[in-house]
GROMACS .gro file of N, CA and C in nm:
model
  270
    1UNK      N    1   0.086  -0.118   0.000
    1UNK     CA    2   0.000   0.000   0.000
    1UNK      C    3   0.090   0.123   0.000
    2UNK      N    4   0.058   0.216  -0.088
    2UNK     CA    5   0.136   0.339  -0.096
    2UNK      C    6   0.093   0.435   0.015
    3UNK      N    7   0.181   0.531   0.041
    3UNK     CA    8   0.147   0.633   0.141
    3UNK      C    9   0.023   0.712   0.100
    4UNK      N   10   0.009   0.735  -0.031
    4UNK     CA   11  -0.106   0.812  -0.082
    4UNK      C   12  -0.236   0.736  -0.056
    5UNK      N   13  -0.236   0.606  -0.079
    5UNK     CA   14  -0.355   0.524  -0.055
    5UNK      C   15  -0.386   0.520   0.094
    6UNK      N   16  -0.283   0.498   0.174
    6UNK     CA   17  -0.302   0.492   0.320
    6UNK      C   18  -0.359   0.624   0.373
    7UNK      N   19  -0.308   0.735   0.320
    7UNK     CA   20  -0.357   0.866   0.363
    7UNK      C   21  -0.502   0.887   0.322
    8UNK      N   22  -0.538   0.847   0.200
    8UNK     CA   23  -0.677   0.861   0.153
    8UNK      C   24  -0.771   0.778   0.240
    9UNK      N   25  -0.728   0.658   0.275
    9UNK     CA   26  -0.812   0.572   0.360
    9UNK      C   27  -0.826   0.633   0.499
   10UNK      N   28  -0.715   0.681   0.555
   10UNK     CA   29  -0.719   0.742   0.689
   10UNK      C   30  -0.807   0.868   0.688
   11UNK      N   31  -0.792   0.950   0.584
   11UNK     CA   32  -0.875   1.071   0.574
   11UNK      C   33  -1.022   1.033   0.560
   12UNK      N   34  -1.048   0.926   0.486
   12UNK     CA   35  -1.186   0.879   0.470
   12UNK      C   36  -1.247   0.838   0.603
   13UNK      N   37  -1.167   0.769   0.684
   13UNK     CA   38  -1.217   0.728   0.817
   13UNK      C   39  -1.245   0.849   0.904
   14UNK      N   40  -1.155   0.948   0.899
   14UNK     CA   41  -1.176   1.070   0.979
   14UNK      C   42  -1.301   1.145   0.931
   15UNK      N   43  -1.319   1.150   0.799
   15UNK     CA   44  -1.437   1.217   0.743
   15UNK      C   45  -1.565   1.145   0.785
   16UNK      N   46  -1.563   1.011   0.781
   16UNK     CA   47  -1.681   0.933   0.826
   16UNK      C   48  -1.711   0.965   0.972
   17UNK      N   49  -1.606   0.972   1.054
   17UNK     CA   50  -1.626   1.004   1.196
   17UNK      C   51  -1.688   1.142   1.213
   18UNK      N   52  -1.643   1.238   1.133
   18UNK     CA   53  -1.701   1.372   1.140
   18UNK      C   54  -1.847   1.371   1.100
   19UNK      N   55  -1.879   1.300   0.993
   19UNK     CA   56  -2.017   1.295   0.946
   19UNK      C   57  -2.110   1.227   1.046
   20UNK      N   58  -2.055   1.140   1.129
   20UNK     CA   59  -2.133   1.071   1.231
   20UNK      C   60  -2.132   1.142   1.366
   21UNK      N   61  -2.050   1.247   1.378
   21UNK     CA   62  -2.035   1.317   1.506
   21UNK      C   63  -2.160   1.399   1.536
   22UNK      N   64  -2.226   1.373   1.649
   22UNK     CA   65  -2.349   1.446   1.682
   22UNK      C   66  -2.331   1.597   1.689
   23UNK      N   67  -2.215   1.643   1.737
   23UNK     CA   68  -2.193   1.787   1.747
   23UNK      C   69  -2.183   1.850   1.609
   24UNK      N   70  -2.115   1.785   1.516
   24UNK     CA   71  -2.104   1.840   1.382
   24UNK      C   72  -2.239   1.835   1.310
   25UNK      N   73  -2.313   1.727   1.329
   25UNK     CA   74  -2.447   1.717   1.271
   25UNK      C   75  -2.534   1.831   1.323
   26UNK      N   76  -2.531   1.853   1.453
   26UNK     CA   77  -2.608   1.961   1.514
   26UNK      C   78  -2.563   2.097   1.461
   27UNK      N   79  -2.433   2.115   1.445
   27UNK     CA   80  -2.380   2.242   1.396
   27UNK      C   81  -2.431   2.273   1.256
   28UNK      N   82  -2.418   2.175   1.165
   28UNK     CA   83  -2.468   2.196   1.029
   28UNK      C   84  -2.618   2.225   1.028
   29UNK      N   85  -2.694   2.146   1.103
   29UNK     CA   86  -2.840   2.164   1.106
   29UNK      C   87  -2.878   2.301   1.163
   30UNK      N   88  -2.814   2.339   1.272
   30UNK     CA   89  -2.845   2.467   1.337
   30UNK      C   90  -2.812   2.584   1.245
   31UNK      N   91  -2.693   2.580   1.186
   31UNK     CA   92  -2.654   2.689   1.098
   31UNK      C   93  -2.746   2.699   0.976
   32UNK      N   94  -2.776   2.584   0.918
   32UNK     CA   95  -2.864   2.585   0.801
   32UNK      C   96  -3.001   2.642   0.835
   33UNK      N   97  -3.058   2.599   0.946
   33UNK     CA   98  -3.190   2.651   0.987
   33UNK      C   99  -3.184   2.799   1.019
   34UNK      N  100  -3.076   2.841   1.087
   34UNK     CA  101  -3.060   2.981   1.124
   34UNK      C  102  -3.049   3.069   1.000
   35UNK      N  103  -2.965   3.027   0.905
   35UNK     CA  104  -2.948   3.105   0.782
   35UNK      C  105  -3.078   3.109   0.701
   36UNK      N  106  -3.146   2.996   0.691
   36UNK     CA  107  -3.271   2.993   0.614
   36UNK      C  108  -3.377   3.082   0.678
   37UNK      N  109  -3.387   3.077   0.811
   37UNK     CA  110  -3.485   3.160   0.880
   37UNK      C  111  -3.453   3.308   0.862
   38UNK      N  112  -3.325   3.342   0.873
   38UNK     CA  113  -3.284   3.482   0.854
   38UNK      C  114  -3.311   3.526   0.710
   39UNK      N  115  -3.288   3.437   0.616
   39UNK     CA  116  -3.311   3.467   0.474
   39UNK      C  117  -3.460   3.495   0.449
   40UNK      N  118  -3.547   3.408   0.508
   40UNK     CA  119  -3.691   3.426   0.490
   40UNK      C  120  -3.741   3.554   0.557
   41UNK      N  121  -3.673   3.597   0.664
   41UNK     CA  122  -3.719   3.714   0.739
   41UNK      C  123  -3.667   3.847   0.684
   42UNK      N  124  -3.593   3.843   0.575
   42UNK     CA  125  -3.542   3.970   0.521
   42UNK      C  126  -3.655   4.052   0.460
   43UNK      N  127  -3.635   4.180   0.462
   43UNK     CA  128  -3.728   4.273   0.400
   43UNK      C  129  -3.698   4.280   0.250
   44UNK      N  130  -3.792   4.328   0.174
   44UNK     CA  131  -3.778   4.337   0.029
   44UNK      C  132  -3.652   4.416  -0.009
   45UNK      N  133  -3.624   4.521   0.062
   45UNK     CA  134  -3.509   4.608   0.029
   45UNK      C  135  -3.375   4.549   0.073
   46UNK      N  136  -3.375   4.440   0.146
   46UNK     CA  137  -3.250   4.383   0.199
   46UNK      C  138  -3.186   4.281   0.103
   47UNK      N  139  -3.170   4.324  -0.018
   47UNK     CA  140  -3.116   4.236  -0.122
   47UNK      C  141  -2.977   4.185  -0.086
   48UNK      N  142  -2.891   4.273  -0.043
   48UNK     CA  143  -2.753   4.234  -0.011
   48UNK      C  144  -2.750   4.131   0.104
   49UNK      N  145  -2.832   4.154   0.204
   49UNK     CA  146  -2.838   4.059   0.316
   49UNK      C  147  -2.885   3.922   0.267
   50UNK      N  148  -2.987   3.919   0.182
   50UNK     CA  149  -3.035   3.792   0.126
   50UNK      C  150  -2.926   3.721   0.046
   51UNK      N  151  -2.852   3.799  -0.031
   51UNK     CA  152  -2.745   3.740  -0.111
   51UNK      C  153  -2.637   3.679  -0.023
   52UNK      N  154  -2.600   3.746   0.085
   52UNK     CA  155  -2.500   3.693   0.177
   52UNK      C  156  -2.551   3.567   0.246
   53UNK      N  157  -2.676   3.566   0.284
   53UNK     CA  158  -2.733   3.447   0.347
   53UNK      C  159  -2.741   3.331   0.248
   54UNK      N  160  -2.773   3.361   0.123
   54UNK     CA  161  -2.775   3.260   0.018
   54UNK      C  162  -2.635   3.199   0.002
   55UNK      N  163  -2.534   3.284   0.001
   55UNK     CA  164  -2.395   3.236  -0.009
   55UNK      C  165  -2.361   3.150   0.113
   56UNK      N  166  -2.399   3.194   0.231
   56UNK     CA  167  -2.370   3.118   0.353
   56UNK      C  168  -2.433   2.979   0.349
   57UNK      N  169  -2.558   2.972   0.306
   57UNK     CA  170  -2.628   2.843   0.297
   57UNK      C  171  -2.556   2.752   0.197
   58UNK      N  172  -2.518   2.808   0.083
   58UNK     CA  173  -2.450   2.728  -0.019
   58UNK      C  174  -2.311   2.685   0.025
   59UNK      N  175  -2.238   2.771   0.094
   59UNK     CA  176  -2.105   2.733   0.143
   59UNK      C  177  -2.115   2.622   0.247
   60UNK      N  178  -2.214   2.630   0.330
   60UNK     CA  179  -2.235   2.525   0.429
   60UNK      C  180  -2.256   2.391   0.360
   61UNK      N  181  -2.335   2.391   0.254
   61UNK     CA  182  -2.356   2.269   0.176
   61UNK      C  183  -2.228   2.220   0.111
   62UNK      N  184  -2.145   2.313   0.062
   62UNK     CA  185  -2.019   2.275  -0.001
   62UNK      C  186  -1.922   2.213   0.100
   63UNK      N  187  -1.920   2.265   0.222
   63UNK     CA  188  -1.835   2.207   0.327
   63UNK      C  189  -1.881   2.064   0.356
   64UNK      N  190  -2.011   2.047   0.373
   64UNK     CA  191  -2.066   1.913   0.399
   64UNK      C  192  -2.035   1.818   0.283
   65UNK      N  193  -2.055   1.867   0.161
   65UNK     CA  194  -2.027   1.785   0.043
   65UNK      C  195  -1.880   1.746   0.033
   66UNK      N  196  -1.791   1.837   0.072
   66UNK     CA  197  -1.648   1.805   0.066
   66UNK      C  198  -1.614   1.694   0.165
   67UNK      N  199  -1.668   1.702   0.284
   67UNK     CA  200  -1.643   1.596   0.384
   67UNK      C  201  -1.697   1.463   0.333
   68UNK      N  202  -1.815   1.466   0.272
   68UNK     CA  203  -1.872   1.343   0.216
   68UNK      C  204  -1.784   1.288   0.105
   69UNK      N  205  -1.729   1.375   0.022
   69UNK     CA  206  -1.642   1.332  -0.087
   69UNK      C  207  -1.513   1.268  -0.034
   70UNK      N  208  -1.455   1.326   0.069
   70UNK     CA  209  -1.335   1.267   0.131
   70UNK      C  210  -1.369   1.128   0.186
   71UNK      N  211  -1.482   1.114   0.250
   71UNK     CA  212  -1.526   0.985   0.302
   71UNK      C  213  -1.545   0.886   0.189
   72UNK      N  214  -1.609   0.930   0.083
   72UNK     CA  215  -1.635   0.844  -0.034
   72UNK      C  216  -1.503   0.799  -0.098
   73UNK      N  217  -1.408   0.892  -0.112
   73UNK     CA  218  -1.278   0.858  -0.169
   73UNK      C  219  -1.206   0.755  -0.084
   74UNK      N  220  -1.216   0.768   0.047
   74UNK     CA  221  -1.155   0.671   0.136
   74UNK      C  222  -1.215   0.533   0.120
   75UNK      N  223  -1.347   0.528   0.104
   75UNK     CA  224  -1.414   0.398   0.083
   75UNK      C  225  -1.372   0.336  -0.050
   76UNK      N  226  -1.359   0.419  -0.153
   76UNK     CA  227  -1.317   0.369  -0.284
   76UNK      C  228  -1.175   0.315  -0.276
   77UNK      N  229  -1.085   0.388  -0.213
   77UNK     CA  230  -0.947   0.342  -0.199
   77UNK      C  231  -0.940   0.212  -0.120
   78UNK      N  232  -1.020   0.203  -0.013
   78UNK     CA  233  -1.022   0.080   0.067
   78UNK      C  234  -1.075  -0.037  -0.015
   79UNK      N  235  -1.180  -0.015  -0.091
   79UNK     CA  236  -1.237  -0.121  -0.174
   79UNK      C  237  -1.137  -0.165  -0.281
   80UNK      N  238  -1.068  -0.070  -0.341
   80UNK     CA  239  -0.968  -0.101  -0.443
   80UNK      C  240  -0.854  -0.181  -0.382
   81UNK      N  241  -0.810  -0.139  -0.265
   81UNK     CA  242  -0.704  -0.211  -0.196
   81UNK      C  243  -0.747  -0.354  -0.164
   82UNK      N  244  -0.868  -0.368  -0.112
   82UNK     CA  245  -0.920  -0.502  -0.079
   82UNK      C  246  -0.929  -0.589  -0.203
   83UNK      N  247  -0.975  -0.531  -0.313
   83UNK     CA  248  -0.988  -0.606  -0.437
   83UNK      C  249  -0.850  -0.652  -0.487
   84UNK      N  250  -0.752  -0.562  -0.480
   84UNK     CA  251  -0.617  -0.597  -0.523
   84UNK      C  252  -0.553  -0.702  -0.433
   85UNK      N  253  -0.582  -0.695  -0.304
   85UNK     CA  254  -0.528  -0.794  -0.211
   85UNK      C  255  -0.590  -0.930  -0.239
   86UNK      N  256  -0.719  -0.932  -0.272
   86UNK     CA  257  -0.786  -1.058  -0.304
   86UNK      C  258  -0.730  -1.119  -0.433
   87UNK      N  259  -0.697  -1.036  -0.530
   87UNK     CA  260  -0.639  -1.083  -0.656
   87UNK      C  261  -0.501  -1.146  -0.631
   88UNK      N  262  -0.423  -1.077  -0.543
   88UNK     CA  263  -0.288  -1.124  -0.515
   88UNK      C  264  -0.288  -1.256  -0.439
   89UNK      N  265  -0.390  -1.277  -0.356
   89UNK     CA  266  -0.394  -1.401  -0.276
   89UNK      C  267  -0.455  -1.516  -0.353
   90UNK      N  268  -0.515  -1.488  -0.466
   90UNK     CA  269  -0.580  -1.595  -0.546
   90UNK      C  270  -0.483  -1.666  -0.637
   0.00000   0.00000   0.00000
């Protein structure tokens, strides 16, 4: 196993742990609800505020998606490693 593969697998495990962490789950949910509520409560003239809240909501999703992608990459690397190990032992 190369260092790059080992690192991808380790990062994947850490990302999975983050995605399962109750505090991080609560943080994402709370921020998303807070931003959405603030966005809905803006006045018609508060265009700039709405735009910033829209960006905040989207960035929050991008952070979550990045962690999911790191987890997914780790699973793929682990599966590839397992498949290669099975081929070598056959």
